[in-house]
Coordinates of C-alpha atoms and ligand atoms in Angstrom, one line a residue:
X1 CA 0.0 0.0 0.0
X2 CA 1.1 3.5 -0.8
X3 CA 0.0 5.9 1.9
X4 CA 0.4 9.7 2.3
X5 CA -0.1 11.8 5.4
X6 CA -0.9 15.5 4.8
X7 CA 0.6 17.9 7.3
X8 CA 4.0 18.6 8.9
X9 CA 3.9 18.9 12.7
X10 CA 4.3 16.8 15.8
X11 CA 0.9 15.4 15.4
X12 CA 1.8 14.1 11.9
X13 CA 5.0 12.7 13.2
X14 CA 3.1 10.7 15.8
X15 CA 0.7 9.5 13.1
X16 CA 3.5 8.5 10.7
X17 CA 5.4 6.6 13.4
X18 CA 2.2 4.6 14.3
X19 CA 1.4 3.9 10.6
X20 CA 5.0 2.6 10.1
X21 CA 4.1 -0.3 12.4
X22 CA 1.8 -1.7 9.7
X23 CA 3.8 -3.9 7.3
X24 CA 1.3 -3.7 4.5
X25 CA 2.4 0.0 4.0
X26 CA 5.3 -0.3 1.5
X27 CA 5.6 3.4 0.8
X28 CA 4.9 6.2 3.3
X29 CA 4.9 9.8 2.3
X30 CA 4.4 13.0 4.3
X31 CA 3.4 16.3 2.6
X32 CA 5.2 18.5 3.5
X33 CA 6.5 16.7 6.6
X34 CA 9.5 18.2 8.3
X35 CA 13.2 17.4 9.1
X36 CA 12.3 14.9 11.8
X37 CA 9.5 13.2 10.0
X38 CA 11.9 12.7 7.1
X39 CA 13.5 9.9 9.2
X40 CA 10.3 8.0 9.2
X41 CA 8.6 8.8 5.9
X42 CA 9.5 10.4 2.5
X43 CA 8.8 14.1 2.9
X44 CA 7.6 16.0 -0.2
X45 CA 7.7 19.8 -0.3
X46 CA 4.0 20.3 -1.1
X47 CA 2.1 22.4 1.4
X48 CA -1.0 21.0 3.2
X49 CA -3.3 23.5 1.6
X50 CA -2.0 23.1 -2.0
X51 CA -4.9 20.8 -3.0
X52 CA -3.9 20.8 -6.7
X53 CA -0.4 19.8 -5.8
X54 CA -1.6 17.1 -3.4
X55 CA -4.0 15.6 -6.1
X56 CA -1.2 15.6 -8.8
X57 CA 1.2 13.9 -6.4
X58 CA -1.4 11.3 -5.5
X59 CA -2.0 10.5 -9.1
X60 CA 1.6 10.4 -10.0
X61 CA 2.6 8.2 -7.1
X62 CA -0.5 6.0 -7.3
X63 CA -1.4 6.7 -3.7
X64 CA -3.9 4.2 -2.3
X65 CA -4.7 5.9 1.0
X66 CA -4.4 9.4 2.4
X67 CA -4.6 10.7 6.0
X68 CA -5.5 14.4 6.0
X69 CA -4.5 15.6 9.4
X70 CA -4.7 19.5 9.7
X71 CA -7.9 21.5 9.8
X72 CA -7.3 23.8 6.8
X73 CA -7.0 21.3 4.0
X74 CA -10.0 19.4 5.5
X75 CA -12.0 22.7 5.5
X76 CA -10.9 23.3 1.9
X77 CA -12.2 19.9 0.8
X78 CA -9.0 17.9 0.5
X79 CA -10.9 14.7 1.1
X80 CA -13.5 15.4 -1.5
X81 CA -10.8 16.1 -4.1
X82 CA -8.9 12.9 -3.3
X83 CA -12.0 10.8 -3.2
X84 CA -12.9 12.1 -6.6
X85 CA -9.7 10.6 -8.0
X86 CA -10.3 7.3 -6.2
X87 CA -8.0 7.7 -3.2
X88 CA -9.5 6.4 0.1
X89 CA -9.1 8.9 2.9
X90 CA -9.1 9.2 6.6
X91 CA -10.7 12.5 7.4
X92 CA -14.1 14.2 7.0
X93 CA -15.4 15.7 3.8
X94 CA -15.7 19.5 3.5
X95 CA -19.4 19.4 4.5
X96 CA -18.5 17.7 7.8
X97 CA -15.3 19.5 8.5
X98 CA -17.5 22.6 8.9
X99 CA -18.1 21.4 12.5
X100 CA -14.7 23.0 13.2
X101 CA -14.5 25.5 10.4
X102 CA -17.6 27.4 11.5
X103 CA -18.2 27.8 15.2
X104 CA -21.6 29.3 14.4
X105 CA -22.5 26.0 12.6
X106 CA -21.3 24.0 15.5
X107 CA -23.3 26.0 18.0
X108 CA -26.5 25.9 16.0
X109 CA -26.1 22.2 15.5
X110 CA -25.8 21.7 19.3
X111 CA -28.8 23.9 19.9
X112 CA -31.0 22.1 17.4
X113 CA -30.0 18.7 18.8
X114 CA -30.0 19.6 22.5
X115 CA -26.2 18.9 23.0
X116 CA -24.9 20.6 26.1
X117 CA -22.8 23.7 25.4
X118 CA -22.5 27.3 26.6
X119 CA -25.4 29.7 25.9
X120 CA -24.5 31.9 22.9
X121 CA -25.5 34.3 20.2
X122 CA -24.0 34.8 16.7
X123 CA -23.6 38.2 15.0
X124 CA -22.8 39.4 11.5
X125 CA -23.2 43.1 12.4
X126 CA -20.9 45.0 14.7
X127 CA -23.6 47.3 16.2
X128 CA -25.8 44.3 17.1
X129 CA -22.8 42.5 18.8
X130 CA -22.0 45.7 20.8
X131 CA -25.6 46.2 21.8
X132 CA -25.8 42.6 23.0
X133 CA -22.7 43.1 25.2
X134 CA -24.4 45.9 27.0
X135 CA -26.8 43.5 28.7
X136 CA -24.5 40.5 29.0
X137 CA -22.7 39.5 32.3
X138 CA -18.9 39.3 32.5
X139 CA -16.7 37.5 32.0
X140 CA -17.8 36.6 28.5
X141 CA -16.2 34.7 25.6
X142 CA -15.8 36.2 22.1
X143 CA -15.0 33.8 19.3
X144 CA -14.2 34.4 15.6
X145 CA -16.5 32.1 13.6
X146 CA -13.8 30.6 11.3
X147 CA -10.4 29.0 11.7
X148 CA -7.9 31.2 13.4
X149 CA -5.0 29.0 14.3
X150 CA -6.5 28.4 17.7
X151 CA -6.2 32.1 18.5
X152 CA -9.7 33.3 17.7
X153 CA -11.0 33.0 21.3
X154 CA -10.9 36.0 23.7
X155 CA -12.1 35.7 27.3
X156 CA -13.1 39.2 28.3
X157 CA -13.3 40.1 32.0
X158 CA -14.9 43.5 31.6
X159 CA -17.3 45.2 29.1
X160 CA -14.5 47.4 27.6
X161 CA -12.4 44.3 27.0
X162 CA -15.4 42.6 25.4
X163 CA -16.1 45.6 23.2
X164 CA -12.4 45.8 22.2
X165 CA -12.4 42.1 21.3
X166 CA -15.5 42.4 19.1
X167 CA -14.1 45.5 17.4
X168 CA -10.8 43.7 16.8
X169 CA -12.6 40.9 15.0
X170 CA -15.4 42.7 13.2
X171 CA -13.9 46.1 12.5
X172 CA -10.1 45.7 12.4
X173 CA -10.5 42.2 10.9
X174 CA -7.8 40.8 13.2
X175 CA -8.6 37.2 12.0
X176 CA -9.6 38.2 8.5
X177 CA -12.7 36.6 7.1
X178 CA -12.8 34.2 10.1
X179 CA -14.0 37.1 12.2
X180 CA -16.7 38.4 9.9
X181 CA -19.2 36.5 12.1
X182 CA -18.6 36.3 15.8
X183 CA -20.0 34.0 18.5
X184 CA -20.5 35.5 21.9
X185 CA -20.9 32.9 24.5
X186 CA -21.4 32.3 28.2
X187 CA -18.2 31.8 30.2
X188 CA -18.0 28.3 31.6
X189 CA -15.8 27.1 34.5
X190 CA -14.4 23.7 35.2
X191 CA -11.5 21.4 34.2
X192 CA -11.1 20.8 30.5
X193 CA -11.0 17.4 28.9
X194 CA -10.0 16.5 25.4
X195 CA -11.5 13.4 23.9
X196 CA -10.5 12.3 20.4
X197 CA -12.7 9.7 18.8
X198 CA -12.8 7.5 15.8
X199 CA -16.1 7.7 13.9
X200 CA -17.3 6.3 10.6
X201 CA -20.5 8.4 10.7
X202 CA -22.5 5.7 12.6
X203 CA -20.3 4.3 15.3
X204 CA -18.2 6.4 17.6
X205 CA -15.2 5.0 19.5
X206 CA -13.6 7.4 22.0
X207 CA -9.9 7.2 22.4
X208 CA -8.1 7.5 25.7
X209 CA -8.9 11.0 27.2
X210 CA -6.3 13.7 27.5
X211 CA -5.5 17.1 29.0
X212 CA -3.9 19.9 27.0
X213 CA -1.9 22.8 28.5
X214 CA -2.7 25.7 26.2
X215 CA -1.2 28.7 28.0
X216 CA 2.5 29.5 27.5
X217 CA 3.4 30.0 31.1
X218 CA 3.6 27.8 34.2
X219 CA 0.5 27.9 36.4
X220 CA -1.7 28.4 33.2
X221 CA -0.9 32.0 32.7
X222 CA 0.2 34.0 29.6
X223 CA -0.9 33.8 26.0
X224 CA -2.6 30.9 24.4
X225 CA -0.4 28.6 22.3
X226 CA -1.1 25.6 20.1
X227 CA -0.4 23.5 23.3
X228 CA 2.6 23.2 25.6
X229 CA 2.1 19.7 26.7
X230 CA -0.4 16.9 27.3
X231 CA -1.2 14.0 29.6
X232 CA -3.4 11.0 29.1
X233 CA -5.6 9.7 30.5
X234 CA -7.3 12.8 32.0
X235 CA -8.2 12.0 35.6
X236 CA -11.3 14.1 35.5
X237 CA -12.7 11.8 32.8
X238 CA -14.1 9.1 35.2
X239 CA -16.2 6.2 33.9
X240 CA -19.4 8.1 35.0
X241 CA -18.3 11.2 33.1
X242 CA -17.4 9.0 30.1
X243 CA -20.8 7.4 30.0
X244 CA -22.6 10.8 30.3
X245 CA -20.4 12.2 27.5
X246 CA -21.3 9.2 25.3
X247 CA -25.0 9.5 25.9
X248 CA -25.4 13.3 25.8
X249 CA -22.6 14.5 23.5
X250 CA -20.7 11.9 21.4
X251 CA -23.5 9.8 20.0
X252 CA -25.9 12.7 19.6
X253 CA -23.2 14.7 17.7
X254 CA -22.4 11.8 15.3
X255 CA -26.1 11.1 14.7
X256 CA -26.9 14.8 14.2
X257 CA -24.2 15.1 11.6
X258 CA -25.6 12.1 9.8
X259 CA -29.1 13.4 9.9
X260 CA -27.9 16.7 8.5
X261 CA -26.5 14.9 5.5
X262 CA -23.0 15.5 6.7
X263 CA -21.8 12.2 8.0
X264 CA -18.5 12.7 9.8
X265 CA -15.8 10.1 9.1
X266 CA -12.4 10.5 10.6
X267 CA -11.2 11.7 14.0
X268 CA -13.8 13.9 15.8
X269 CA -12.3 15.8 18.7
X270 CA -14.5 16.8 21.6
X271 CA -13.1 19.7 23.6
X272 CA -15.1 19.5 26.8
X273 CA -15.5 21.4 30.0
X274 CA -16.6 19.6 33.1
X275 CA -19.0 22.2 34.6
X276 CA -21.0 21.8 37.8
X277 CA -24.0 21.0 35.5
X278 CA -22.0 18.2 33.8
X279 CA -19.8 18.0 30.7
X280 CA -20.4 20.6 28.0
X281 CA -18.8 21.1 24.6
X282 CA -16.3 24.0 24.3
X283 CA -15.4 23.2 20.8
X284 CA -15.3 20.5 18.1
X285 CA -12.3 19.8 16.0
X286 CA -12.5 17.9 12.8
X287 CA -9.1 16.2 13.3
X288 CA -6.6 14.8 15.7
X289 CA -5.5 17.4 18.3
X290 CA -1.9 18.6 18.5
X291 CA -0.3 17.8 21.0
X292 CA -3.0 15.4 22.2
X293 CA -2.1 12.9 19.5
X294 CA 1.4 12.7 20.9
X295 CA 0.0 11.1 24.1
X296 CA -3.0 9.3 22.7
X297 CA -1.5 7.3 19.8
X298 CA 1.5 5.9 21.8
X299 CA -1.2 4.3 24.1
X300 CA -3.1 2.8 21.2
X301 CA -2.5 -1.0 21.1
X302 CA -4.5 -1.8 18.0
X303 CA -2.9 -1.2 14.6
X304 CA -3.7 2.4 13.6
X305 CA -4.0 1.8 9.9
X306 CA -6.4 -1.1 10.5
X307 CA -8.7 1.3 12.5
X308 CA -8.4 4.0 10.0
X309 CA -9.4 1.8 7.2
X310 CA -12.4 0.5 9.2
X311 CA -13.5 4.1 9.5
X312 CA -13.1 4.7 5.8
X313 CA -15.1 1.6 5.0
X314 CA -17.7 2.3 7.6
X315 CA -17.0 -1.0 9.4
X316 CA -15.9 0.6 12.7
X317 CA -18.5 -1.4 14.7
X318 CA -16.7 -4.6 13.8
X319 CA -13.2 -3.3 14.5
X320 CA -11.9 -3.7 18.1
X321 CA -9.9 -0.7 19.3
X322 CA -7.8 -1.2 22.3
X323 CA -5.8 1.3 24.5
X324 CA -3.1 0.4 27.0
X325 CA -4.0 1.2 30.6
X326 CA -0.7 3.0 31.1
X327 CA -0.3 6.8 31.3
X328 CA 1.5 9.1 28.8
X329 CA 3.0 12.6 29.2
X330 CA 4.2 14.9 26.4
X331 CA 6.3 18.0 27.2
X332 CA 6.6 20.5 24.3
X333 CA 10.0 22.0 23.9
X334 CA 9.5 25.4 22.2
X335 CA 11.7 28.2 21.0
X336 CA 12.0 30.9 23.6
X337 CA 9.5 33.7 22.8
X338 CA 6.8 31.5 21.3
X339 CA 3.9 32.2 20.7
X340 CA 5.5 35.7 20.0
X341 CA 8.6 36.3 18.0
X342 CA 11.5 33.7 18.4
X343 CA 14.8 32.9 16.8
X344 CA 15.4 29.8 14.6
X345 CA 18.3 27.8 13.2
X346 CA 19.7 26.3 16.4
X347 CA 21.1 22.8 16.2
X348 CA 19.2 20.1 18.1
X349 CA 20.8 17.2 19.8
X350 CA 18.8 14.1 20.8
X351 CA 20.7 11.2 22.4
X352 CA 20.5 7.9 20.5
X353 CA 19.3 6.1 23.5
X354 CA 16.3 7.9 25.2
X355 CA 13.6 6.5 27.4
X356 CA 11.0 8.5 25.4
X357 CA 9.7 9.2 21.9
X358 CA 10.6 12.5 20.3
X359 CA 8.0 13.9 17.9
X360 CA 9.4 16.7 15.7
X361 CA 7.2 19.7 15.0
X362 CA 9.3 22.6 14.0
X363 CA 12.7 21.5 12.8
X364 CA 14.5 21.1 9.5
X365 CA 17.4 19.1 8.3
X366 CA 20.8 20.7 7.9
X367 CA 24.1 18.9 7.2
X368 CA 22.6 15.6 8.3
X369 CA 21.4 17.1 11.7
X370 CA 18.3 19.0 12.8
X371 CA 18.0 22.7 13.4
X372 CA 15.1 24.5 15.0
X373 CA 12.6 26.0 12.5
X374 CA 9.4 26.7 14.4
X375 CA 7.8 27.9 17.6
X376 CA 7.0 24.4 18.9
X377 CA 10.1 22.4 18.1
X378 CA 9.7 19.0 19.7
X379 CA 7.2 17.0 21.7
X380 CA 8.9 14.6 24.1
X381 CA 6.5 11.8 25.1
X382 CA 7.1 9.1 27.8
X383 CA 4.9 6.3 29.0
X384 CA 4.6 4.9 32.5
X385 CA 2.4 2.6 34.6
X386 CA 1.2 5.8 36.4
X387 CA 1.1 9.4 35.5
X388 CA 3.9 10.4 37.9
X389 CA 6.1 7.8 36.3
X390 CA 5.3 9.0 32.8
X391 CA 6.0 12.6 33.8
X392 CA 9.3 11.7 35.5
X393 CA 10.4 9.9 32.4
X394 CA 9.4 12.7 30.1
X395 CA 11.2 15.4 32.1
X396 CA 14.2 13.2 32.5
X397 CA 14.3 12.8 28.7
X398 CA 13.8 16.6 28.2
X399 CA 16.9 17.2 30.2
X400 CA 18.9 15.2 27.7
X401 CA 17.6 16.9 24.6
X402 CA 19.3 20.2 23.8
X403 CA 19.0 23.2 21.6
X404 CA 19.8 26.8 22.4
X405 CA 16.9 29.0 23.6
X406 CA 14.7 26.0 24.4
X407 CA 11.7 26.8 26.6
X408 CA 9.3 24.3 28.2
X409 CA 6.8 24.4 31.0
X410 CA 7.9 22.5 34.1
X411 CA 4.4 22.0 35.4
X412 CA 2.8 19.8 32.7
X413 CA 0.5 17.3 34.5
X414 CA 0.5 19.3 37.8
X415 CA -3.3 19.9 37.6
X416 CA -3.9 16.3 36.7
X417 CA -1.8 15.1 39.6
X418 CA -3.6 17.4 42.0
X419 CA -7.0 16.1 40.7
X420 CA -5.9 12.5 41.6
X421 CA -5.2 13.5 45.2
X422 CA -8.8 14.8 45.7
Ligands
AMP501 P1 -11.4 27.0 21.6 O1 -10.5 27.4 20.5 O2 -12.9 27.1 21.3 O3 -11.0 25.6 22.1 O4 -11.1 27.9 22.9 C1 -9.8 28.0 23.4 C2 -9.9 28.0 24.9 O5 -10.7 29.0 25.4 C3 -10.5 26.7 25.5 O6 -9.6 25.7 25.6 C4 -11.0 27.2 26.8 O7 -9.9 27.2 27.7 C5 -11.3 28.6 26.6 N1 -12.8 28.8 26.3 C6 -13.5 28.6 25.2 N2 -14.8 28.7 25.3 C7 -15.0 29.0 26.6 C8 -16.1 29.2 27.4 N3 -17.4 29.3 26.9 N4 -16.0 29.4 28.8 C9 -14.7 29.4 29.3 N5 -13.6 29.2 28.6 C10 -13.7 29.0 27.3
LIG502 N1 -4.6 21.0 21.2 C1 -5.7 21.6 20.7 C2 -5.9 21.5 19.2 O1 -5.3 20.6 18.6 O2 -6.7 22.2 18.7

């Protein structure tokens, strides 16, 4: 089988490493990949949003199967284009990827189908949004409707902050077209839980739960990032919470999408908040999370390619999916300054023997070695029988990986550990 993975970050590296375990895959490509992924797959310099380039490559190299990992090619219809030339895909079509690409769509879907989420209103007109804020209670959450690299969410503590947020999106077009429509929603409180799931449009199989650490600084302060680390499983996701999520969120969402004529096939990511009224949806993503994937896939015992194909063929109900009962921790090593400005080009050294897996996100090859080339550079993932064991191993490994100007949070997993003690 000739397989290609679209994307080029740490998440794609984790997917590529897992796919490599399947011996029926004889050729494995990653478009565009990165310097680290190049050690596990053939990287091809075609960007993830260049759909014409991707389609030509697939035809030329007789690709049998494609995994489309990032949100933007999915939202652009990469799967529709590839299916049209006979390539089987893992990932939703454009009409289902909208569950992430439009927050207004997702909110309206949840409202129509009674899926628990924050109260909200959508606005296309600045004056109406501003008028609404006058009678709203603070804090309040302002979201750009479309994709905004995970940065289109502003939590406003005061009315002037909320007004400024709405103006920045609708007047100053800070997120371009993504902010032409804004969702203003109730502020929810509680621990956050990420649940990635496999779904073929009918059956939904949740993967092991995880917890992201989105803020740049220790103690969950500072600007939002793409994610500074993850742990799995998430201790707040107890069996009782899991059952409630399945009954009130997971199955209702998959059924709602099918009923709307938008069957979702691929990885559906539920971003949840465990409020005092039970779990509520904060966001849907139409893809694997980054860096959630870097802790979830290492715990998957079943062959990933087998599960992916069962999703594509709508046979997921017949495909057993098993996760290890161990824990995993991923610490992101970033370039100092991220998510603001940072320097690149520093050589990276990773010892040959390491009690952890290193997933490369922002690095390129130079003179046979790797140099830093992005904000999030590496994800260092370790496993353990318990979460403390996994965290110790991950941090021990991080100490042995070097590049100048490296920054990482030293408190990944702290909140999860505290939860366990309660
Ligand atoms: P999103 O891009 O929708 O995941 O939002 C980014 C982050 O903003 C989430 O992970 C939450 O921490 C926070 N957030 C989003 N919506 C809400 C909400 N309604 N109440 C409180 N926090 C929120
Ligand atoms: N880690 C959050 C995301 O992938 O959107």
